[in-house]
Tab-separated table of C-alpha atoms in Angstrom:
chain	number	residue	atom	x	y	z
A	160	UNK	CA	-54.435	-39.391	5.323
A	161	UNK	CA	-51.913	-38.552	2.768
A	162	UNK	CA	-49.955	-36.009	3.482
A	163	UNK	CA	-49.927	-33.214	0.513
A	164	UNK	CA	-46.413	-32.653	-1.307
A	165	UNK	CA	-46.300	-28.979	-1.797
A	166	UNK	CA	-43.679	-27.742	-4.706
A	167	UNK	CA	-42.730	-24.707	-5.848
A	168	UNK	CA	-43.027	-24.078	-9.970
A	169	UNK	CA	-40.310	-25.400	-11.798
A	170	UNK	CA	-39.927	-21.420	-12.745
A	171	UNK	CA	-39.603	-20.364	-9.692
A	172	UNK	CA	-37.569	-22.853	-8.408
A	173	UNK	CA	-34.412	-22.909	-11.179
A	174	UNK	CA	-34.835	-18.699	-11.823
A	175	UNK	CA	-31.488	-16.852	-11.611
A	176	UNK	CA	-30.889	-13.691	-10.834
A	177	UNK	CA	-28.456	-11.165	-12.359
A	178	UNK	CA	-25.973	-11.747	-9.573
A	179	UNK	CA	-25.832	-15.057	-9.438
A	180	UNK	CA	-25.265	-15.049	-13.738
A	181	UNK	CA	-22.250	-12.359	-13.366
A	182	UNK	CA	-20.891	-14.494	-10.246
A	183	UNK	CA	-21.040	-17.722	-12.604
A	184	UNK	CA	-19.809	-16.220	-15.800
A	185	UNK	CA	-16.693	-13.929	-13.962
A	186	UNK	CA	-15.473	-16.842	-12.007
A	187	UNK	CA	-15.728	-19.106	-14.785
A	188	UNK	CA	-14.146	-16.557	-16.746
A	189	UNK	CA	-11.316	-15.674	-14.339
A	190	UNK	CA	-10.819	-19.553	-14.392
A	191	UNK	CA	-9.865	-19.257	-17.777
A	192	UNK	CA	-6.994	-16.423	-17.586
A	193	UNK	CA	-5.813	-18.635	-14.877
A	194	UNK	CA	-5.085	-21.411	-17.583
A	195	UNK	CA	-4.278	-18.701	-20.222
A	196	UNK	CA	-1.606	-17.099	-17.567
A	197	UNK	CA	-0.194	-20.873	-17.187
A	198	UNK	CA	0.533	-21.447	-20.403
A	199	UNK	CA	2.355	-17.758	-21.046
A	200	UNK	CA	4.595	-18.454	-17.797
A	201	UNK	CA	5.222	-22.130	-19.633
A	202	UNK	CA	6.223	-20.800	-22.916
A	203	UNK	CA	8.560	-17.789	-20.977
A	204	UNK	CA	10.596	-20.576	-19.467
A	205	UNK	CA	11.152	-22.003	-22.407
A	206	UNK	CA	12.404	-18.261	-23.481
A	207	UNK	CA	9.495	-17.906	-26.248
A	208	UNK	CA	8.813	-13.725	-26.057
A	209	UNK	CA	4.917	-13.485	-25.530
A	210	UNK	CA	3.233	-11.225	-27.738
A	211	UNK	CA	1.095	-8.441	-25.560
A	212	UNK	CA	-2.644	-8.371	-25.748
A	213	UNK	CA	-4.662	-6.316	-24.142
A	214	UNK	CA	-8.030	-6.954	-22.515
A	215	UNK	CA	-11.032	-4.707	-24.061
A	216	UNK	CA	-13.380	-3.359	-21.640
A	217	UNK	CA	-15.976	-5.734	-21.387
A	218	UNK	CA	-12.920	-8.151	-20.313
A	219	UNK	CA	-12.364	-6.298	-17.519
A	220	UNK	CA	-15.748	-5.239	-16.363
A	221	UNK	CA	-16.299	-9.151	-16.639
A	222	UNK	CA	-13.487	-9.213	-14.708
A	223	UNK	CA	-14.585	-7.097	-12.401
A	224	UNK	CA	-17.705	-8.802	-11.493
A	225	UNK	CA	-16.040	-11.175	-9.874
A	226	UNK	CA	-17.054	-10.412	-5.853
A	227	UNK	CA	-13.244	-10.473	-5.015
A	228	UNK	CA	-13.206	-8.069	-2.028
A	229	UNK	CA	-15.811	-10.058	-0.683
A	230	UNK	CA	-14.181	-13.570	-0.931
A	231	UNK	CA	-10.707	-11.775	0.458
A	232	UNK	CA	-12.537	-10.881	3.351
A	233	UNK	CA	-13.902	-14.349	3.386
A	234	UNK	CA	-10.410	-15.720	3.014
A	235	UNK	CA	-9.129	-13.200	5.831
A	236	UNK	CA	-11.629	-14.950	8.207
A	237	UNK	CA	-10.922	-17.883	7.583
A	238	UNK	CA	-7.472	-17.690	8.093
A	239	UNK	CA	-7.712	-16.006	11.069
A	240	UNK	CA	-9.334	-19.295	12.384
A	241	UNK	CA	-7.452	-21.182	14.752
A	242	UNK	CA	-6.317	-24.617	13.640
A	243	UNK	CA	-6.165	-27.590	15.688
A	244	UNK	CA	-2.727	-28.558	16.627
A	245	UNK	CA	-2.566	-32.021	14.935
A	246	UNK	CA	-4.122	-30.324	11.396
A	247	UNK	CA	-1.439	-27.726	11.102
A	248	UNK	CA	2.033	-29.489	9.913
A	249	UNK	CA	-0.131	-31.034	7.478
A	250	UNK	CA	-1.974	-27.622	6.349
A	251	UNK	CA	1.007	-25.986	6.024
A	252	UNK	CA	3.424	-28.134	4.478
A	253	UNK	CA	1.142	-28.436	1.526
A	254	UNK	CA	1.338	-24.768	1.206
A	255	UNK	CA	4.850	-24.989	1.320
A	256	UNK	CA	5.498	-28.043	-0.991
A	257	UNK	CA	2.687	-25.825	-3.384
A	258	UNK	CA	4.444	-22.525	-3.372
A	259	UNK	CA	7.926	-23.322	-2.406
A	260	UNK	CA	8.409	-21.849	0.951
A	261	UNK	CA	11.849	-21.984	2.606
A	262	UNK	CA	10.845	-22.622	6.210
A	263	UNK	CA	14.818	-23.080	7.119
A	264	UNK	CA	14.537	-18.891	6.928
A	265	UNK	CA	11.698	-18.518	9.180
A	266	UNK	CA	12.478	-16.963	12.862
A	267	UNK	CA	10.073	-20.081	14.116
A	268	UNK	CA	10.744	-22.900	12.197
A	269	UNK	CA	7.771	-25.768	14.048
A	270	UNK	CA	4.626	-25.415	12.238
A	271	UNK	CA	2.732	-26.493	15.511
A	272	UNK	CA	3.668	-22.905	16.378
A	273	UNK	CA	1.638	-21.496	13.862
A	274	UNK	CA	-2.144	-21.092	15.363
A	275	UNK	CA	-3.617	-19.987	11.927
A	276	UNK	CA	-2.699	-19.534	8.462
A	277	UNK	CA	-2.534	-15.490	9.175
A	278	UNK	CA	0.210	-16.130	11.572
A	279	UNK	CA	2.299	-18.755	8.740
A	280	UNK	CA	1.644	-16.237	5.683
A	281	UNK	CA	3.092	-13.478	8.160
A	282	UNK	CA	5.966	-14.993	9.678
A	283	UNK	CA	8.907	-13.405	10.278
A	284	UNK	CA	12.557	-14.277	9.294
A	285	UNK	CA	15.974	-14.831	11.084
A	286	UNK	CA	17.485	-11.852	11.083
A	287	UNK	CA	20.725	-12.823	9.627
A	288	UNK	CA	17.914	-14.535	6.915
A	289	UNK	CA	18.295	-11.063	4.671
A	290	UNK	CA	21.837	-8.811	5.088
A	291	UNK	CA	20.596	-5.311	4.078
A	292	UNK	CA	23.136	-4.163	1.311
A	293	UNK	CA	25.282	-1.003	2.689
A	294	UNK	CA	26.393	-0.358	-0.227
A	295	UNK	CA	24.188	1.076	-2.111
A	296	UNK	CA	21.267	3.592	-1.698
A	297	UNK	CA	18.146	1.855	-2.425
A	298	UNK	CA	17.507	-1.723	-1.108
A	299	UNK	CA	14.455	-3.954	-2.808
A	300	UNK	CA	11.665	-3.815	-0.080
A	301	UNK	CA	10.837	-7.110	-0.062
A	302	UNK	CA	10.983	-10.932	-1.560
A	303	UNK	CA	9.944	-10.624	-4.896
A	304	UNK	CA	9.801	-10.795	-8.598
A	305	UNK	CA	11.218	-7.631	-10.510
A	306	UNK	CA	8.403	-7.172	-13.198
A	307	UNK	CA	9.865	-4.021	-14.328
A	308	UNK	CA	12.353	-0.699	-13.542
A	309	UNK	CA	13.568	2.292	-15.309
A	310	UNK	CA	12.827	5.900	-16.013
A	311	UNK	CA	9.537	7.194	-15.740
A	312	UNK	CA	8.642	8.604	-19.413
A	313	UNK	CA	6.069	11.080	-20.960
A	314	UNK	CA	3.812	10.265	-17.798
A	315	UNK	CA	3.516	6.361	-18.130
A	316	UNK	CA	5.014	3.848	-15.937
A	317	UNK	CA	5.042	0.127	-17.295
A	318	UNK	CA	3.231	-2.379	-14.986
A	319	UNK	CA	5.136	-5.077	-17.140
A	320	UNK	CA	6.857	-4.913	-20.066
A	321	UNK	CA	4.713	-3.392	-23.006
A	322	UNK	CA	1.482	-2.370	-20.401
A	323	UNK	CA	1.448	1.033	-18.981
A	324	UNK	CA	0.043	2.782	-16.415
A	325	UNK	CA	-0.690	6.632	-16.151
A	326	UNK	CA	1.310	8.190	-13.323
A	327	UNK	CA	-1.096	10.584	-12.350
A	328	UNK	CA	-3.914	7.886	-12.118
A	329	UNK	CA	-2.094	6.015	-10.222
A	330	UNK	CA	-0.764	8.309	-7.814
A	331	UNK	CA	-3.566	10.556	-7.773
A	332	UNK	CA	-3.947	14.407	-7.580
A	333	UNK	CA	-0.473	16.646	-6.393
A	334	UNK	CA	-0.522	16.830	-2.551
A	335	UNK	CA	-0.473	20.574	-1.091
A	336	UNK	CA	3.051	21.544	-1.417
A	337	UNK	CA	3.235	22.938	2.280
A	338	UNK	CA	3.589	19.340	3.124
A	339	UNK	CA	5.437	17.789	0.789
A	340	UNK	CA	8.796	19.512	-0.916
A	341	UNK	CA	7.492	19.647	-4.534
A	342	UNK	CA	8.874	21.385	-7.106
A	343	UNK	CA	7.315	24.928	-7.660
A	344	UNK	CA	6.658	24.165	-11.233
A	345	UNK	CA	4.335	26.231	-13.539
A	346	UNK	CA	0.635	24.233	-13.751
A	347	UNK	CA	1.051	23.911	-17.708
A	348	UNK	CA	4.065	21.865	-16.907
A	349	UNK	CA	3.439	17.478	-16.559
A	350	UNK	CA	2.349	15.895	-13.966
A	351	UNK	CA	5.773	14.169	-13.718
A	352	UNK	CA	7.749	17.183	-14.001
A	353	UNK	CA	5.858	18.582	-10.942
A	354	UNK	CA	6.769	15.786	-8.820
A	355	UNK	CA	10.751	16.120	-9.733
A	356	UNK	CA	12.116	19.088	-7.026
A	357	UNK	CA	16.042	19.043	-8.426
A	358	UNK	CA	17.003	20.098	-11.363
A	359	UNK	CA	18.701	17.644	-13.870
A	360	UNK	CA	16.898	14.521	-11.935
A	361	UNK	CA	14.777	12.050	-13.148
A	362	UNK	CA	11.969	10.215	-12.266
A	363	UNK	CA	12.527	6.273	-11.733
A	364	UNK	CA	10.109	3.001	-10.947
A	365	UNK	CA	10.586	0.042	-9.904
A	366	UNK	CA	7.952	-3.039	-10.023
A	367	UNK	CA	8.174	-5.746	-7.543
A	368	UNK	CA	6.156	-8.631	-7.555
A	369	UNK	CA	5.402	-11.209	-4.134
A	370	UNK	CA	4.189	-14.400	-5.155
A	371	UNK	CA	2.340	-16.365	-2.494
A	372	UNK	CA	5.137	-18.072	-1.433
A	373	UNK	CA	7.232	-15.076	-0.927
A	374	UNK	CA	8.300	-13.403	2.936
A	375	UNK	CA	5.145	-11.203	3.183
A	376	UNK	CA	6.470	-8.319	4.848
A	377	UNK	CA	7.821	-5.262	3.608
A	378	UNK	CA	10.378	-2.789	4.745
A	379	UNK	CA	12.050	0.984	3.984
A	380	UNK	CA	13.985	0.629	0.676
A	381	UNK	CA	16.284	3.461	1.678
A	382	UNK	CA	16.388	6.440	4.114
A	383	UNK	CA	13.656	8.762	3.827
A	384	UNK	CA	10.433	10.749	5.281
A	385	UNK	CA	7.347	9.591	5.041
A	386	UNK	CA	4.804	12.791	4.903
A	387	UNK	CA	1.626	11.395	3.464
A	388	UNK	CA	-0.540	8.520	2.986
A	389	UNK	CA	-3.319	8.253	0.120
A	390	UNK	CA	-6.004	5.114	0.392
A	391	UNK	CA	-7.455	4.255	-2.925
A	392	UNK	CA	-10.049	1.509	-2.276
A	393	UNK	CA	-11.107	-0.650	-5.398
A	394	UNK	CA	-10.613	-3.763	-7.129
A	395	UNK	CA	-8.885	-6.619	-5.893
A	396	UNK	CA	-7.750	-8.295	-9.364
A	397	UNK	CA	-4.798	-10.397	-9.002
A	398	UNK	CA	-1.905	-9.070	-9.870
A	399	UNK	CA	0.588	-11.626	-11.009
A	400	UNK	CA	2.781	-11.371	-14.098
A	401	UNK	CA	-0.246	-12.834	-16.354
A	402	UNK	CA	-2.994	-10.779	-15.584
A	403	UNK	CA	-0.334	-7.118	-15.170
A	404	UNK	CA	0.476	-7.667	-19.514
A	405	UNK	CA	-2.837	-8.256	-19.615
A	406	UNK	CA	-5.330	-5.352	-18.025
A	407	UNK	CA	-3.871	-1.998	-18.737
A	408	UNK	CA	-3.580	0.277	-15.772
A	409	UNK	CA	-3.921	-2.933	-13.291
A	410	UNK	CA	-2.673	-1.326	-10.530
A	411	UNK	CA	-4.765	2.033	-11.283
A	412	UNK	CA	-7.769	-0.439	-10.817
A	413	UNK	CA	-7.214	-2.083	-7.760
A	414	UNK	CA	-6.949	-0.822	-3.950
A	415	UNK	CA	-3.717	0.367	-2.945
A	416	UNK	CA	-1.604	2.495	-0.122
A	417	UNK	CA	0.304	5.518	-1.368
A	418	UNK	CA	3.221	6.736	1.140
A	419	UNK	CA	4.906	9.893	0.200
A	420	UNK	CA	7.576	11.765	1.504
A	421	UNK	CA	10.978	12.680	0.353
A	422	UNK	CA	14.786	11.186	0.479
A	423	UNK	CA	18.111	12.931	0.131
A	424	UNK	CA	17.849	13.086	-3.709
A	425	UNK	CA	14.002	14.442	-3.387
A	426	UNK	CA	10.493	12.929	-3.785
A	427	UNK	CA	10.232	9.512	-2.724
A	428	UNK	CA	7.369	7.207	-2.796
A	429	UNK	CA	6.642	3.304	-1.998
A	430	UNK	CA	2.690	1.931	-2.894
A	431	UNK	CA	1.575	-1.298	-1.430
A	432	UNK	CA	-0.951	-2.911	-3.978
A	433	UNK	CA	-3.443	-5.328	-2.830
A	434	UNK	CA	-4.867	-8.367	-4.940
A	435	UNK	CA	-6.945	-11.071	-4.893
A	436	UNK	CA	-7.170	-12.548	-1.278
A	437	UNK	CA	-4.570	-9.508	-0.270
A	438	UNK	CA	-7.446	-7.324	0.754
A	439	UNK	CA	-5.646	-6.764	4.130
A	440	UNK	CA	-2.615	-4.017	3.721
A	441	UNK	CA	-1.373	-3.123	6.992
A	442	UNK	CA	1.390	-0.217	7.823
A	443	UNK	CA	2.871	-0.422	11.451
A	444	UNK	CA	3.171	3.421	12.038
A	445	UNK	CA	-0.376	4.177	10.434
A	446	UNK	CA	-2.907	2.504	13.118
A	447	UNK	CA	-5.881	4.576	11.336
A	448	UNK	CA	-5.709	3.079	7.869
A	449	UNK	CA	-8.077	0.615	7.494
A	450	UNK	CA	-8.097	-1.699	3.765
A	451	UNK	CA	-10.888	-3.339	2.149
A	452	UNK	CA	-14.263	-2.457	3.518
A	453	UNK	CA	-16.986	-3.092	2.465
A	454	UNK	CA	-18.158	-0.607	0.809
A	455	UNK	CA	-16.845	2.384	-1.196
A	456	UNK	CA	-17.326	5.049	-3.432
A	457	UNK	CA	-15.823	4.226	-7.245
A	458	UNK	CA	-12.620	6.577	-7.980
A	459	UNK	CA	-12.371	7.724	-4.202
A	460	UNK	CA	-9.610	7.937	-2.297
A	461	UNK	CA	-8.763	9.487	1.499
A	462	UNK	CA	-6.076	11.571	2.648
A	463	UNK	CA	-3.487	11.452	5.754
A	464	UNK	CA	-0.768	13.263	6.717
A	465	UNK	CA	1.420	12.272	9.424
A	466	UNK	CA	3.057	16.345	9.237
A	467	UNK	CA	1.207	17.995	12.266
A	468	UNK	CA	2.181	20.989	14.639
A	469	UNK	CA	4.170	18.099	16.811
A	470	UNK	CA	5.400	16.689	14.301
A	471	UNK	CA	6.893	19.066	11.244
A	472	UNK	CA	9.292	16.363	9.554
A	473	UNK	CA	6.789	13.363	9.593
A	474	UNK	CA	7.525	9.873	9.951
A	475	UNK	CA	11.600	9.145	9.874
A	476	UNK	CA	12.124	5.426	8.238
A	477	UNK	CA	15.929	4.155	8.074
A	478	UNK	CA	16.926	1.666	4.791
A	479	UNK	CA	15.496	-1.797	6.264
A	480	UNK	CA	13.003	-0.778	8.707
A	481	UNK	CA	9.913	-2.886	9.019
A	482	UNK	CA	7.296	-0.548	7.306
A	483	UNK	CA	4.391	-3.232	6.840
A	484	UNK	CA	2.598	-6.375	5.530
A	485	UNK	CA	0.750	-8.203	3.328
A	486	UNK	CA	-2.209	-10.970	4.272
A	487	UNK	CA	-0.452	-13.325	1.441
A	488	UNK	CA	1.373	-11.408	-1.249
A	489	UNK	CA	1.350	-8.641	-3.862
A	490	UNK	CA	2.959	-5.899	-5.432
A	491	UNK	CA	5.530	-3.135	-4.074
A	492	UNK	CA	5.690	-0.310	-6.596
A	493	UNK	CA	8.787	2.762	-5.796
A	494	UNK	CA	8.617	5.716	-7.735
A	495	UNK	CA	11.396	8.028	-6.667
A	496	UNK	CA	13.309	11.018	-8.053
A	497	UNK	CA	16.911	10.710	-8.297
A	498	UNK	CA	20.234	12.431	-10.205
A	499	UNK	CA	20.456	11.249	-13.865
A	500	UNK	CA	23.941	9.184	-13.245
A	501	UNK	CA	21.135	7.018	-10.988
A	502	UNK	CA	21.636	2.850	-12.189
A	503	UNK	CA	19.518	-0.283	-11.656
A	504	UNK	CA	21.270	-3.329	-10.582
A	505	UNK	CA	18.424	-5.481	-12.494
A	506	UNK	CA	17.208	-7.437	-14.821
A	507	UNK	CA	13.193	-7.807	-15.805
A	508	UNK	CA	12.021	-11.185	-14.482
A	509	UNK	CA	14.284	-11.775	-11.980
A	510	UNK	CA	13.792	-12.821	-8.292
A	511	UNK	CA	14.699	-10.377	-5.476
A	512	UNK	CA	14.836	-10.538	-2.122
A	513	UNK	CA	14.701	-8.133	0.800
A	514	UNK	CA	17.878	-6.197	1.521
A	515	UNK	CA	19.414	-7.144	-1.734
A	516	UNK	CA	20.322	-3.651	-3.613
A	517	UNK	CA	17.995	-1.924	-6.542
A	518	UNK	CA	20.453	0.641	-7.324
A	519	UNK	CA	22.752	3.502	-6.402
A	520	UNK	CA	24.598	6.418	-7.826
C-alpha cells in the first residue's frame, strides 16, 4: 500500500536555460555598477575628479540582458495598484525619508490622498512652488541635476563630462524640410550644420538629470513650436550620473521621445529619455504616443507630425507650460540653435529646478 514517490532526474530538475543564466549574470552584474556608481558619487563629494572608463561591448550587451522593459512594466503595474488607506503614510514616507522628497511643495500635501504610488511619483506642485524666471529666454524644464551644457561640437554632444554621444544617432535622420524650417544646406555639409537655419548661430545642449526623488513632470523651457515627434523604442538602462560616464552613447541606447519644432532664434528641440522603471513617457498634447511595448524592432523608430492641413504652425507651447511626465524620473536633454553671444547660467553638477533660468542672450 505504499504509495510510489515519483521524482524527476536530478538533471532535469536543476537544468538552466540560457535565459534564466543571462537573467542571473546581468542582474548580478548590474548589482555591481550599482556599488561601483556608489563609490564614484562618494569620492565626487569629497571633490576627488573620477577618471572616465568606458564600458567595452560585452559590458553593455551584458548590460543589456537585463529584462528591464519588462520589470518597468512590472513596476508600472504595480504601482498603479491601489493601496489600502492605513499602508500609505507609511509607504510613502519611506520613499520620502529614502530619496529626500519635499512634500511641503506638493499641491496635496496628506499622503492618505495618494491612492497609489503612480499618483505620489506624479504629484503636482503649488503653483507658487516654482516662479518661472522672466528674465531670461530659456527656463530648465524640470527638477533636476545639470549633468552637462555647452556648444554642440564636430557632431558629438557629451552625456557627461568626457562621454559623448553622436548627434545624429541620437536624433535620428533630418525630418522633411517642408515641415520643419531647416536650413537649406548642401548634403556634403554635417549633420549639425544642417540643423542650424541662421547664419552665425550655434548649436547648444543642455543635460538634465531627475533623480527619483525629483518633481516628475516636465514643462516648455521657452516659447516655441512643436512640429514633430520621433519614438525611438529600446533599452531602458538607467541613466544616472554613474552609469551616463560609463556606457558611451547611453541615451542613443535607450527609448526616448524626440519633439521638434522651432523658437525665435531657430531649431529647437526637447527629448524625454526613459530609464530603468521610467518605461512610461507620457506627453499631454500627443494622446497617440504610446512608450514601452512590448515588443520592437532594434534601431526603429516612428514618425508624427502634429503640421496637418488644419493645422500649418503645429503645436504652440509658451515658456512653463506643462508639456509631460515621467512614471519616476529621468533625463531631459535640449538641443537648440541660438546666436553665438548665447550664455549658460550653469555649472556641471549642480541641482536645478523647474522655472529656474538655463540661459539667455
Amino acid at each position: 500500500d505504499r504509495r510510489k514517490l515519483h521524482t524527476a532526474p536530478v538533471g532535469q530538475a536543476f537544468r538552466l536555460r540560457p535565459f534564466h543564466i543571462l537573467v542571473a549574470t546581468g542582474g548580478g552584474y548590474a548589482g555591481y555598477r550599482k556599488y561601483e556608481d556608489y563609490k564614484l558619487e562618494q569620492l565626487e563629494k569629497r571633490g576627488i575628479e573620477v577618471p572616465v572608463r568606458l564600458a567595452s561591448e560585452w559590458e553593455v550587451a551584458l548590460y543589456k540582458s537585463v529584462p528591464t522593459r519588462l520589470l518597468s512594466r512590472a513596476w508600472g503595474r504595480l504601482n498603479q495598484v491601489e493601496l489600502p488607506t492605513w499602508l500609505r503614510k507609511p509607504v510613502y514616507s519611506l520613499y520620502i525619508w529614502t530619496f529626500g522628497v519635499n512634500m511641503k511643495e506638493a499641491a496635496v500635501e496628506d499622503l492618505h490622498h495618494y491612492r497609489n504610488l503612480s499618483e505620489f511619483f506624479r504629484r503636482k506642485l503649488k503653483p507658487q512652488a516654482r516662479p518661472v524666471c522672466c528674465v531670461h529666454s530659456v527656463i530648465s524644464p524640470s527638477d533636476g541635476k545639470i549633468l552637462n551644457f555647452g556648444q554642440v561640437k564636430n557632431c558629438e554632444v557629451e552625456q557627461v563630462k568626457g562621454v559623448t554621444y553622436s548627434l545624429e544617432s541620437f536624433l535620428g535622420p533630418r525630418i522633411a524640410t517642408e515641415e520643419m524650417h531647416f536650413s537649406q544646406a548642401p548634403p556634403g555639409n554635417s549633420f549639425q550644420q544642417q540643423l542650424v537655419t541662421k547664419e552665425g548661430n550655434e548649436l547648444y545642449h543642455c543635460v538634465i538629470y531627475l533623480a527619483p526623488g525629483d518633481y516628475h513632470c516636465f514643462h516648455s523651457p521657452t516659447d516655441w513650436t512643436v512640429s514633430h515627434r520621433r519614438h525611438f523604442p529600446g533599452s531602458l538602462m538607467s541613466v544616472n550620473p554613474g552609469v551616463a560616464r560609463w556606457i558611451k552613447e547611453l541615451f542613443c541606447h535607450n527609448e526616448r521621445v524626440v519633439l521638434t519644432g522651432d523658437w525665435k532664434h531657430g531649431f529647437f528641440s526637447l527629448t524625454a529619455v526613459g530609464a530603468t522603471n521610467v518605461g512610461s513617457i507620457r506627453i499631454y498634447f500627443d494622446q497617440d504616443l504610446h512608450t514601452n511595448s512590448p515588443s520592437y524592432s532594434k534601431g526603429s523608430y516612428n514618425d508624427f507630425s502634429f503640421i496637418s492641413n488644419n493645422n500649418k504652425e503645429g503645436i504652440p507651447m509658451r515658456k512653463g507650460e506643462h508639456l509631460g511626465e515621467f512614471n519616476l524620473g529621468s533625463t531631459i536633454v535640449l538641443i537648440f540653435e541660438a546666436p553665438k553671444d548665447f550664455k549658460f547660467n550653469l555649472k556641471a553638477g549642480q541641482k536645478i529646478r523647474f522655472g529656474e533660468a538655463l540661459g539667455s542672450l
